JSON list of C-alpha atoms in Angstrom, two decimals:
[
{"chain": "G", "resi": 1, "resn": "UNK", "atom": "CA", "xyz": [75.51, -35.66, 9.13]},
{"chain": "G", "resi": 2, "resn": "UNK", "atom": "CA", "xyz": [74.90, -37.79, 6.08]},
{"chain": "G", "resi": 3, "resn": "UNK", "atom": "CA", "xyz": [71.94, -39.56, 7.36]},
{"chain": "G", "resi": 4, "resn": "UNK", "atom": "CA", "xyz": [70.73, -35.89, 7.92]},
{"chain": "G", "resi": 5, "resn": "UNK", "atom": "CA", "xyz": [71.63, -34.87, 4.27]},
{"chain": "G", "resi": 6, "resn": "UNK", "atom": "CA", "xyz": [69.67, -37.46, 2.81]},
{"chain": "G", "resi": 7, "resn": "UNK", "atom": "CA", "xyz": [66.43, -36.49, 4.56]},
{"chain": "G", "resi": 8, "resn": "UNK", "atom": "CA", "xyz": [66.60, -32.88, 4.05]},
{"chain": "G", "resi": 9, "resn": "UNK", "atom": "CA", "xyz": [66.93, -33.92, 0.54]},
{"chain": "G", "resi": 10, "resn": "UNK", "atom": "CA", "xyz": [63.29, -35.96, 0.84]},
{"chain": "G", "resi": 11, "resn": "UNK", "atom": "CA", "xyz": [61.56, -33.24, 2.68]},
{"chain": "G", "resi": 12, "resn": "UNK", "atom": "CA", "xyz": [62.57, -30.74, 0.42]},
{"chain": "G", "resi": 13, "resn": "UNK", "atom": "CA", "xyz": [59.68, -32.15, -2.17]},
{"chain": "G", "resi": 14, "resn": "UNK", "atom": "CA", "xyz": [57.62, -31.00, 0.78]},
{"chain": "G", "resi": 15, "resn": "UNK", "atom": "CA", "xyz": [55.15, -33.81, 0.54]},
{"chain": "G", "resi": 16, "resn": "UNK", "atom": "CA", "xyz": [55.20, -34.46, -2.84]},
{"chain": "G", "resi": 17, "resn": "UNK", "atom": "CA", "xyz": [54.58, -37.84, -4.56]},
{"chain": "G", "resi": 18, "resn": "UNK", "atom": "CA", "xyz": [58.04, -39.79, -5.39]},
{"chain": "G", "resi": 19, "resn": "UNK", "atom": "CA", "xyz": [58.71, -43.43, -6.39]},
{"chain": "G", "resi": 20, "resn": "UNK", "atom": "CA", "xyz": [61.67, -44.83, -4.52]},
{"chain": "G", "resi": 21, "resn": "UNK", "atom": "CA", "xyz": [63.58, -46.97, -6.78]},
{"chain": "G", "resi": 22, "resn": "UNK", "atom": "CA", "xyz": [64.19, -50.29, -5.20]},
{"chain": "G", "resi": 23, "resn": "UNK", "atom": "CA", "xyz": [67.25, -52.85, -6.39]},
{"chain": "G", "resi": 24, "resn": "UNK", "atom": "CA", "xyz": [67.13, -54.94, -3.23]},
{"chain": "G", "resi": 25, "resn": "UNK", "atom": "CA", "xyz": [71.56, -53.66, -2.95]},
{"chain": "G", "resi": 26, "resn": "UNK", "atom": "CA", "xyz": [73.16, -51.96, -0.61]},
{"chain": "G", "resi": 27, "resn": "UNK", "atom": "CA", "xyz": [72.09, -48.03, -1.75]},
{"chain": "G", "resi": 28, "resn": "UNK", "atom": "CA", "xyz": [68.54, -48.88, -2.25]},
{"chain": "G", "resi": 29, "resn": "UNK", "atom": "CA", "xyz": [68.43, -50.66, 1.13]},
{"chain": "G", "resi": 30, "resn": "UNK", "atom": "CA", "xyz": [70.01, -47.92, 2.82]},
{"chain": "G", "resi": 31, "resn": "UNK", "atom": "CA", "xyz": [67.48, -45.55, 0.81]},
{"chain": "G", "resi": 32, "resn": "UNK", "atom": "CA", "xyz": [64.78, -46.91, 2.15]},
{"chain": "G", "resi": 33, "resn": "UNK", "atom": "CA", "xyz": [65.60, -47.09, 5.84]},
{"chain": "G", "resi": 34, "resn": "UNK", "atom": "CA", "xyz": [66.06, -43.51, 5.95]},
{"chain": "G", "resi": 35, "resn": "UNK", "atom": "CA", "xyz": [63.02, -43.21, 4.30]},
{"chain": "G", "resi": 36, "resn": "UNK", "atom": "CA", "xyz": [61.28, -45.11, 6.91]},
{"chain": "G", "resi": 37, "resn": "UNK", "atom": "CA", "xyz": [62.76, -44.11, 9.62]},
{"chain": "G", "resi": 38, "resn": "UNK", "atom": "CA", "xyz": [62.05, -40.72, 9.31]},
{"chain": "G", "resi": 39, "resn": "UNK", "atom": "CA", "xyz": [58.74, -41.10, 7.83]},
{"chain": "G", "resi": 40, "resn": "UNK", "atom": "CA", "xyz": [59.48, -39.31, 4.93]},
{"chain": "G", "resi": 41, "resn": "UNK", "atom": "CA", "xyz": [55.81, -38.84, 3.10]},
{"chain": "G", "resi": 42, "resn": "UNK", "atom": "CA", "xyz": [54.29, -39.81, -0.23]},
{"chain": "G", "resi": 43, "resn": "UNK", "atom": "CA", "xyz": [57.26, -41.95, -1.03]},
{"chain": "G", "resi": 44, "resn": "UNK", "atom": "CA", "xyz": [55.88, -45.65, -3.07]},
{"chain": "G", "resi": 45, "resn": "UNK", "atom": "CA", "xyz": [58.61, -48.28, -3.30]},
{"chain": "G", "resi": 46, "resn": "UNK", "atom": "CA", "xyz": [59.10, -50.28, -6.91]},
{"chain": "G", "resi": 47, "resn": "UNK", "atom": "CA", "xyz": [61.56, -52.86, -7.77]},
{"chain": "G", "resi": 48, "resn": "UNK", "atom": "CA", "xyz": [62.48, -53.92, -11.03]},
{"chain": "G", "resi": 49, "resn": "UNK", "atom": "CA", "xyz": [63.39, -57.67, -11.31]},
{"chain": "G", "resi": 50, "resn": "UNK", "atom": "CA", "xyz": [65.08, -59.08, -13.85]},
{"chain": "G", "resi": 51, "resn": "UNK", "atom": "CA", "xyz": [62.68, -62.21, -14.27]},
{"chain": "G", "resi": 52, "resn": "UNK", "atom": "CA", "xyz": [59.77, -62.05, -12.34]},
{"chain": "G", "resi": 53, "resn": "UNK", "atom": "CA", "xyz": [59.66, -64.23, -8.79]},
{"chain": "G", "resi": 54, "resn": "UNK", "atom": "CA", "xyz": [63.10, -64.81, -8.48]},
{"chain": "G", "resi": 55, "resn": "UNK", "atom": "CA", "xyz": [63.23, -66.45, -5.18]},
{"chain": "G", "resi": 56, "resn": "UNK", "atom": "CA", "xyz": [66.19, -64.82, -3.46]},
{"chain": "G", "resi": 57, "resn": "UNK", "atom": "CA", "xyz": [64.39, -61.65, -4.39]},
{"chain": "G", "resi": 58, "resn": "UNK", "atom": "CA", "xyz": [61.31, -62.20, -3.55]},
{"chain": "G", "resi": 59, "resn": "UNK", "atom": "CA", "xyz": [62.71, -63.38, 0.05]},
{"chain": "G", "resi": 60, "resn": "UNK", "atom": "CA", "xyz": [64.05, -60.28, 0.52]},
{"chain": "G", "resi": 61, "resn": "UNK", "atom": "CA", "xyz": [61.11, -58.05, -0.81]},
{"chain": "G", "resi": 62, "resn": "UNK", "atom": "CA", "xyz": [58.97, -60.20, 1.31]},
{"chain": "G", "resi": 63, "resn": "UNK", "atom": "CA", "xyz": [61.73, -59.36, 4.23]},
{"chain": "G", "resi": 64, "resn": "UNK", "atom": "CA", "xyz": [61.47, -55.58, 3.69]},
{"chain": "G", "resi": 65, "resn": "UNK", "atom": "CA", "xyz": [57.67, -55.40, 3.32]},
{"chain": "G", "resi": 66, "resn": "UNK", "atom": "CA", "xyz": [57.62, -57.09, 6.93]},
{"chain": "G", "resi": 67, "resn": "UNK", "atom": "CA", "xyz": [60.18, -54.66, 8.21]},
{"chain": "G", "resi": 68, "resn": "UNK", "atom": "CA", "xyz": [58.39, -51.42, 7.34]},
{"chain": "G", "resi": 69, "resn": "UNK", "atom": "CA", "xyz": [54.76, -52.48, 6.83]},
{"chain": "G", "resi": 70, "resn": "UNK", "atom": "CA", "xyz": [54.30, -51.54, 3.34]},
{"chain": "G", "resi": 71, "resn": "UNK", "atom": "CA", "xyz": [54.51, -52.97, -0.29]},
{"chain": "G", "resi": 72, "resn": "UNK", "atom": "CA", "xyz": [56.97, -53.02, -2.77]},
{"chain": "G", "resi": 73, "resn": "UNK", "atom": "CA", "xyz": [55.50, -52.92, -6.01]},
{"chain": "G", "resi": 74, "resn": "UNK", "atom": "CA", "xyz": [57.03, -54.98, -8.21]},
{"chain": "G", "resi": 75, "resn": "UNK", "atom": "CA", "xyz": [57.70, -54.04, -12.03]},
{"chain": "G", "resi": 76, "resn": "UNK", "atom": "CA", "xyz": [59.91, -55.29, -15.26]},
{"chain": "G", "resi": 77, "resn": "UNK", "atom": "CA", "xyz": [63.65, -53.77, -15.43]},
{"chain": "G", "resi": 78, "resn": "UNK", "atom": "CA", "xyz": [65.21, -52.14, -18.09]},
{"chain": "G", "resi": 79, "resn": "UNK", "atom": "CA", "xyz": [67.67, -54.96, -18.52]},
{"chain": "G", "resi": 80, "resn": "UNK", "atom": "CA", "xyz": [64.79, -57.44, -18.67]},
{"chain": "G", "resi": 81, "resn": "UNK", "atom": "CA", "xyz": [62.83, -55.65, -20.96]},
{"chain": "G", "resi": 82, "resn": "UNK", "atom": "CA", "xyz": [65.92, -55.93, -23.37]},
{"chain": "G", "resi": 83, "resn": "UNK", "atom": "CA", "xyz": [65.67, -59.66, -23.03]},
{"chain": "G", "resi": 84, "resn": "UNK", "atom": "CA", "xyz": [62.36, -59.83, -23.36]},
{"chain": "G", "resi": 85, "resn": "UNK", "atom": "CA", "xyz": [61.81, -57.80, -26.62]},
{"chain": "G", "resi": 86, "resn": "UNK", "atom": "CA", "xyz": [65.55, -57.77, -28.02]},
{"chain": "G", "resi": 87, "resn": "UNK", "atom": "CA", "xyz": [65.52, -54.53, -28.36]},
{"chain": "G", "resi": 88, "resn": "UNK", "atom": "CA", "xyz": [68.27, -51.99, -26.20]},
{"chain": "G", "resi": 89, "resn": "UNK", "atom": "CA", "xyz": [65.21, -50.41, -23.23]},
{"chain": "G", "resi": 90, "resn": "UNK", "atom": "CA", "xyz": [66.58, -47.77, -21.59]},
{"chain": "G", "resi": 91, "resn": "UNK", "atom": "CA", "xyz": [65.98, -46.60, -18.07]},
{"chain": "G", "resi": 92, "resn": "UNK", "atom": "CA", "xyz": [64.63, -43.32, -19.03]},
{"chain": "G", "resi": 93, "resn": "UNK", "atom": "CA", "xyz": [61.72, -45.53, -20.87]},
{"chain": "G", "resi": 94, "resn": "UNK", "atom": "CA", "xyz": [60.99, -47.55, -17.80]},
{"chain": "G", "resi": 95, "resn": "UNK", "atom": "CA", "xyz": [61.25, -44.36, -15.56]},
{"chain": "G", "resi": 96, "resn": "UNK", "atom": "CA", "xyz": [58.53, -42.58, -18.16]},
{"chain": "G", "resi": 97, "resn": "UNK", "atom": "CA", "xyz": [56.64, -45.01, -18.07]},
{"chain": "G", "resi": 98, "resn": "UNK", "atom": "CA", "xyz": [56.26, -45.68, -14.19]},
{"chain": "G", "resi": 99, "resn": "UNK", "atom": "CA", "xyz": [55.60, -41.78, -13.96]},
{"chain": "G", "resi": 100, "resn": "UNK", "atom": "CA", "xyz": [52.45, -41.89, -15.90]},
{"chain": "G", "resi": 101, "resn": "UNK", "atom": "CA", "xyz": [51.55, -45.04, -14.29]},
{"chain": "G", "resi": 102, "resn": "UNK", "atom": "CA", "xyz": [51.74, -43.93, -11.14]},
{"chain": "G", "resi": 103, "resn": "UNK", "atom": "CA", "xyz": [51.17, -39.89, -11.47]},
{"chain": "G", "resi": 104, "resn": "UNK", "atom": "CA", "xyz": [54.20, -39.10, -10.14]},
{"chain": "G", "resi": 105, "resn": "UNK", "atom": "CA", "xyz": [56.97, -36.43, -11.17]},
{"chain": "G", "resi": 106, "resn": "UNK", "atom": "CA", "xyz": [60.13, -37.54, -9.18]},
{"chain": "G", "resi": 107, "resn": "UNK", "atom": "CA", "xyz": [61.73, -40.56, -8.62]},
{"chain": "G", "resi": 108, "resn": "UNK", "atom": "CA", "xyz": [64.50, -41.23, -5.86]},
{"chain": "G", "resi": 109, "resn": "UNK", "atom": "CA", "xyz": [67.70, -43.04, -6.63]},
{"chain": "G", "resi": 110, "resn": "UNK", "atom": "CA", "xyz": [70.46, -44.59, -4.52]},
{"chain": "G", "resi": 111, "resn": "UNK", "atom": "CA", "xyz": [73.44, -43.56, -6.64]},
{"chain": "G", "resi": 112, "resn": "UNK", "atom": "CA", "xyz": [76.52, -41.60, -5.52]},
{"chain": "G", "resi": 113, "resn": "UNK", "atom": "CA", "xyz": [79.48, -39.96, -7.41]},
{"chain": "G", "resi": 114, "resn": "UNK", "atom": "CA", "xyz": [81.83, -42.60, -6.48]},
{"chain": "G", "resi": 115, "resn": "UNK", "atom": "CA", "xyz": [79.68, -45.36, -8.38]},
{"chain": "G", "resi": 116, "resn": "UNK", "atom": "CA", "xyz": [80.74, -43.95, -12.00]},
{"chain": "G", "resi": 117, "resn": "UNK", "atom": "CA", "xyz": [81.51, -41.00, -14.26]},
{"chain": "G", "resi": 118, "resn": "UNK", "atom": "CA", "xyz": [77.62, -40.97, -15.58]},
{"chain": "G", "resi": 119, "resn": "UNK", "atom": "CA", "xyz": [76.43, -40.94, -12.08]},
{"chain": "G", "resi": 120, "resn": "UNK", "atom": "CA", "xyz": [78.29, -38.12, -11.02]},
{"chain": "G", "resi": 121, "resn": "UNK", "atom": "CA", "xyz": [77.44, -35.98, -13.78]},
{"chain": "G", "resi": 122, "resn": "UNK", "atom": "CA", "xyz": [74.00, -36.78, -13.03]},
{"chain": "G", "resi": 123, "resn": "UNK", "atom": "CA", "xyz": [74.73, -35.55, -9.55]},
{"chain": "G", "resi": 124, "resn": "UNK", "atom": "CA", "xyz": [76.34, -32.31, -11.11]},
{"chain": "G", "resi": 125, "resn": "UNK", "atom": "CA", "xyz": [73.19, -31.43, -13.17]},
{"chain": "G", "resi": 126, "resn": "UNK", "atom": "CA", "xyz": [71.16, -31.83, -9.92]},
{"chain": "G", "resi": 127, "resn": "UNK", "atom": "CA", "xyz": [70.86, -29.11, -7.02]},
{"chain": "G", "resi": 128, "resn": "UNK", "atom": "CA", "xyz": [71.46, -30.22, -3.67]},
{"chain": "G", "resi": 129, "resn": "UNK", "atom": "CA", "xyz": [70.29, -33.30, -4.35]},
{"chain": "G", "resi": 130, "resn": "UNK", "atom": "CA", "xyz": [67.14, -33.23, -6.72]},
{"chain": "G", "resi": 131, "resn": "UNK", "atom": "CA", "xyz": [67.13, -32.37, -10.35]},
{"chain": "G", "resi": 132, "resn": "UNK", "atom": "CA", "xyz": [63.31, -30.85, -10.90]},
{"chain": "G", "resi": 133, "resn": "UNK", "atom": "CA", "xyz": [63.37, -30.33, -14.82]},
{"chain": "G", "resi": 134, "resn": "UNK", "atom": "CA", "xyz": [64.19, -34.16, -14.56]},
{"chain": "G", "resi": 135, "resn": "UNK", "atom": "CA", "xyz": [62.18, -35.31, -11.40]},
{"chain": "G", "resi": 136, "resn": "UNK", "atom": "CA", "xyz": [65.34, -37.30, -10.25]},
{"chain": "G", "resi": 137, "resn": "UNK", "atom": "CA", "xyz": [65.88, -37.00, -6.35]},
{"chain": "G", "resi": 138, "resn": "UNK", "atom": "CA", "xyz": [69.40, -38.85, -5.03]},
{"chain": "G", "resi": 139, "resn": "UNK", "atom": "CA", "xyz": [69.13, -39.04, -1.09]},
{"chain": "G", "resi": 140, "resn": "UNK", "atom": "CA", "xyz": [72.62, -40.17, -0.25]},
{"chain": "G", "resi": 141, "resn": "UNK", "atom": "CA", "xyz": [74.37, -38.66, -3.36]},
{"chain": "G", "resi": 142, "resn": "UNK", "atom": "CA", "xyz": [76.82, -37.23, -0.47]},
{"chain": "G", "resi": 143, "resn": "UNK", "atom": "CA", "xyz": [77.68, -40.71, 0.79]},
{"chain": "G", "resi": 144, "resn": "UNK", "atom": "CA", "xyz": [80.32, -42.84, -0.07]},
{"chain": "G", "resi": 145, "resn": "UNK", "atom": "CA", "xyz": [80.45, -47.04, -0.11]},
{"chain": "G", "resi": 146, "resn": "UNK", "atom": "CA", "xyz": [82.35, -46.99, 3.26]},
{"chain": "G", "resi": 147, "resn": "UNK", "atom": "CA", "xyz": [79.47, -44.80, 4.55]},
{"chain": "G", "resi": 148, "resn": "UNK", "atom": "CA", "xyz": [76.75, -47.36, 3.44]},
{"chain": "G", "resi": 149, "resn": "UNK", "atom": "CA", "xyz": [78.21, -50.47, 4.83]},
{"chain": "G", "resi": 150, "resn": "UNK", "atom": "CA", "xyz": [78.54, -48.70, 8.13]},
{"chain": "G", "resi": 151, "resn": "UNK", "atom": "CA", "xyz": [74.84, -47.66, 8.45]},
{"chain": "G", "resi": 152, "resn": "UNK", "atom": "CA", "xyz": [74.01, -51.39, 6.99]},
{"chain": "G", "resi": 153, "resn": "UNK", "atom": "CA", "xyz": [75.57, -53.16, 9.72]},
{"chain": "G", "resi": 154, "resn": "UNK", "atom": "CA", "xyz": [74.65, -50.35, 12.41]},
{"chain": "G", "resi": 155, "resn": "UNK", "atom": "CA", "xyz": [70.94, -50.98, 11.55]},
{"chain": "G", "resi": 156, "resn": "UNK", "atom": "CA", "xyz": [71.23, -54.71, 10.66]},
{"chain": "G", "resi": 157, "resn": "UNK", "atom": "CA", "xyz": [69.90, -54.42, 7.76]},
{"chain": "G", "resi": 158, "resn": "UNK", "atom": "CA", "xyz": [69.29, -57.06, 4.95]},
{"chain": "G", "resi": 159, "resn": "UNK", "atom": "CA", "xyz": [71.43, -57.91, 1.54]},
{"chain": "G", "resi": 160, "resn": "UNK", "atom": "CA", "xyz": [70.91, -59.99, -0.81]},
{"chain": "G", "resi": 161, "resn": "UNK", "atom": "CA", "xyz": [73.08, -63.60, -1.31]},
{"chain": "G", "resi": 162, "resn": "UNK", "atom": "CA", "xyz": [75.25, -62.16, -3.43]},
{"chain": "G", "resi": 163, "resn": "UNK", "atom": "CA", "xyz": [76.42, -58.98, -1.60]},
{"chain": "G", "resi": 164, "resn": "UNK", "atom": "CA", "xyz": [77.37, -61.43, 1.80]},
{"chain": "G", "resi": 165, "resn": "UNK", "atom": "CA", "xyz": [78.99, -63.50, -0.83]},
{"chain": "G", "resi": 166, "resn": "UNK", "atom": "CA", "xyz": [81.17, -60.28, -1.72]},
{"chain": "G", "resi": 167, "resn": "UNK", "atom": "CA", "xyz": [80.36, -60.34, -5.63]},
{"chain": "G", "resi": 168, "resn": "UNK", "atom": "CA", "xyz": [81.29, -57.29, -6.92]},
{"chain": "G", "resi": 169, "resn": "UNK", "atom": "CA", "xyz": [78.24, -56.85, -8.85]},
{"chain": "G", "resi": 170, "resn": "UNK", "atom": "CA", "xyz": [74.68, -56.91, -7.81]},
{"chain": "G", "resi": 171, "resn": "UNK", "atom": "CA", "xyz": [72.19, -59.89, -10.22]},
{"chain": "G", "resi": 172, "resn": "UNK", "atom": "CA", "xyz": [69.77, -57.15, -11.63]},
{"chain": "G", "resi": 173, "resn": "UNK", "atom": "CA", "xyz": [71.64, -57.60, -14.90]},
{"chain": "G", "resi": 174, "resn": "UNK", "atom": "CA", "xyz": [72.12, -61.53, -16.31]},
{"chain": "G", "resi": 175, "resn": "UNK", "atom": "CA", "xyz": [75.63, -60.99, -17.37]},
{"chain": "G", "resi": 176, "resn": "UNK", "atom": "CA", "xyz": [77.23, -64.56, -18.49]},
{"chain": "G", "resi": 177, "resn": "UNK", "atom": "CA", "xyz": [79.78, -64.92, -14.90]},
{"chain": "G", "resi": 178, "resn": "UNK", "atom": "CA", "xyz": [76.86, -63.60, -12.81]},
{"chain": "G", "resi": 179, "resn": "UNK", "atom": "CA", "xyz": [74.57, -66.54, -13.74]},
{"chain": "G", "resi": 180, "resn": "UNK", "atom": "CA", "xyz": [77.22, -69.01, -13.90]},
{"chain": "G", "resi": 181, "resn": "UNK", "atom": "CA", "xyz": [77.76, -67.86, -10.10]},
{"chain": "G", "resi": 182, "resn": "UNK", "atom": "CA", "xyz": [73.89, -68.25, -9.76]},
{"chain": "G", "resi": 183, "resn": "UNK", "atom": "CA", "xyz": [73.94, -71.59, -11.40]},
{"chain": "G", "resi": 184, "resn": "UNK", "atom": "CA", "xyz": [76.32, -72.66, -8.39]},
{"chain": "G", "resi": 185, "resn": "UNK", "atom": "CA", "xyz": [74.75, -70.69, -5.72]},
{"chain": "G", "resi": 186, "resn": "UNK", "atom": "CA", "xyz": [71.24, -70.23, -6.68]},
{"chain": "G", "resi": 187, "resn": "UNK", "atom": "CA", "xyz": [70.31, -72.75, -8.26]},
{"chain": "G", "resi": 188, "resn": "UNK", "atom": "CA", "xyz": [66.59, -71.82, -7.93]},
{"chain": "G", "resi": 189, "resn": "UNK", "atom": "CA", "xyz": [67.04, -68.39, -9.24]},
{"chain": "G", "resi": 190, "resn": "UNK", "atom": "CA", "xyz": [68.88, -69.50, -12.21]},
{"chain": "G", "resi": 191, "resn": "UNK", "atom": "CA", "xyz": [66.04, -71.84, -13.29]},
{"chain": "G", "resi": 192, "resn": "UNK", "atom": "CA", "xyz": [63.57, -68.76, -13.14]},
{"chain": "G", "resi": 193, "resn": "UNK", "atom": "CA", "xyz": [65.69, -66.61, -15.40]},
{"chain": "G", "resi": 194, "resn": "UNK", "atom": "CA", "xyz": [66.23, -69.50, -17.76]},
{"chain": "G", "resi": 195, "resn": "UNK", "atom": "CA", "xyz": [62.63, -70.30, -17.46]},
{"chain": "G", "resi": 196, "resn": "UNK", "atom": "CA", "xyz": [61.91, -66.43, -18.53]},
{"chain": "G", "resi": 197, "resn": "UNK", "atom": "CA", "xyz": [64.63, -65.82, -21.01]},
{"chain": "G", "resi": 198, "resn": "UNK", "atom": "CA", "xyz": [65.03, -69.64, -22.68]},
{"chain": "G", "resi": 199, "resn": "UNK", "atom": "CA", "xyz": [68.16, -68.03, -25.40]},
{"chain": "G", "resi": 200, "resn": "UNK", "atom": "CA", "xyz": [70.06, -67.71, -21.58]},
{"chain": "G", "resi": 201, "resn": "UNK", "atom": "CA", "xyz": [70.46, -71.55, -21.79]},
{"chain": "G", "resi": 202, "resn": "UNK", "atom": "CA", "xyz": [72.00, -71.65, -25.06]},
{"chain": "G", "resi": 203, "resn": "UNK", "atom": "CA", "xyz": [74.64, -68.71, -23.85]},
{"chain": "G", "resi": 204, "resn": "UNK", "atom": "CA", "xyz": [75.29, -70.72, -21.12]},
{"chain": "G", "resi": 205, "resn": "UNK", "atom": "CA", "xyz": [75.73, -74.05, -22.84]},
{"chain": "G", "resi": 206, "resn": "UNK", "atom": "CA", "xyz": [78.14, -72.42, -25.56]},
{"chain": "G", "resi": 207, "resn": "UNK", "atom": "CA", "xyz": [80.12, -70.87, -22.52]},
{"chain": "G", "resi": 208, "resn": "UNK", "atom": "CA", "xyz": [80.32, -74.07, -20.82]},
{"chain": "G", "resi": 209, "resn": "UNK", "atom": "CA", "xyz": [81.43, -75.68, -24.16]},
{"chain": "G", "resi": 210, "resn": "UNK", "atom": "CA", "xyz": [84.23, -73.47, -24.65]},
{"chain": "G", "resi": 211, "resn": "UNK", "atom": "CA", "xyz": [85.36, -73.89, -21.04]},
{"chain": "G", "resi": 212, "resn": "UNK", "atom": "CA", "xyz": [85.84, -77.01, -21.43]},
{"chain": "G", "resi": 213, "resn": "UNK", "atom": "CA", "xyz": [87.76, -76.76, -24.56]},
{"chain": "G", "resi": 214, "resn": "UNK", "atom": "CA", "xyz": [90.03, -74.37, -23.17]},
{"chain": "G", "resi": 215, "resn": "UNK", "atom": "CA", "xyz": [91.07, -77.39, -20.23]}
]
């Protein structure tokens, strides 16, 4: 029934354009099986790294484009757009700025009501699914994390490291634990984002300082 859902919410744009917003975590992933898998049309996959060529990421782009025989464009996040210019870049920005680049009206979303209060009132302002003033289409906005998981390991699908590690959060954002976790883990990843954002290093050295002051 939910796997139904979500694709009679992509073929109610009847054909229409969409950009499928791709984070490489567990909603997206799900998102765009069911977009393959039932061949939903016009639908153009983008994900938004943090830094770009972030190995574990590109792995699993690289993984997915295999999978499904198509490309995953790749463009600048929200969050690293912040870093880059210093200045607070909103989603909306990025999301206006990807529909004139790509001529499309309505982008697709992995986001349910259980993942916060501002996602489900962006669910509430939508009908069945797609909010058309907006362009904003959530496929599995009936689904639940339990839900996910379940089709994830029913179609063997791909996470990224951190998900099998069981962080709670995804790496799309460079919050000070999640690259001290990379700095263990990924080592190669957390030279990239250094390597992109070189004020990261100093955060992390004045972290580390205090750490050890606090022994």
């Amino acid at each position: 029934m939910l796997v139904q859902s979500a694709e009679t919410v992509l073929r109610a744009l009847e054909g229409a354009p969409f950009l499928l917003a791709f984070s490489g975590g567990k909603d997206s992933v799900t998102m765009l099986d069911i977009v393959a898998r039932a061949q939903i049309p016009g639908a153009r996959v983008v994900h938004f790294y943090l830094a770009p060529g972030i190995p574990s990421r590109e792995r699993l782009l690289s993984y997915y484009e295999s999978r499904y025989g198509i490309k995953i464009d790749r463009r600048e996040s929200w969050y690293g757009a912040t870093l880059r210019t210093g200045r607070k870049v909103k989603q909306g920005e990025t999301f206006k700025a990807l529909r004139e680049e790509f001529g499309v009206k309505y982008i697709a979303e992995g986001i349910k009501p259980t993942d916060s209060i501002i996602r489900c009132a962006l669910i509430k302002r939508a009908m069945a699914g797609i909010n058309h003033d907006m362009g904003a289409v959530y496929p599995i906005y009936r689904w639940y994390d339990s839900a996910v998981m379940a089709y994830i390991r029913q179609h063997k699908l791909l996470l990224p490291p951190e998900y099998q590690a069981n962080m709670k959060h995804d790496l799309s954002n460079a919050t000070l634990e999640s690259l001290e976790w990379m700095k263990h883990n990924l080592p190669a990843d957390y030279r990239v984002i250094l390597a992109t954002y070189p004020k990261l290093a100093d955060r992390m050295i004045q972290r580390e300082m205090y750490a050890e002051e606090a022994r």
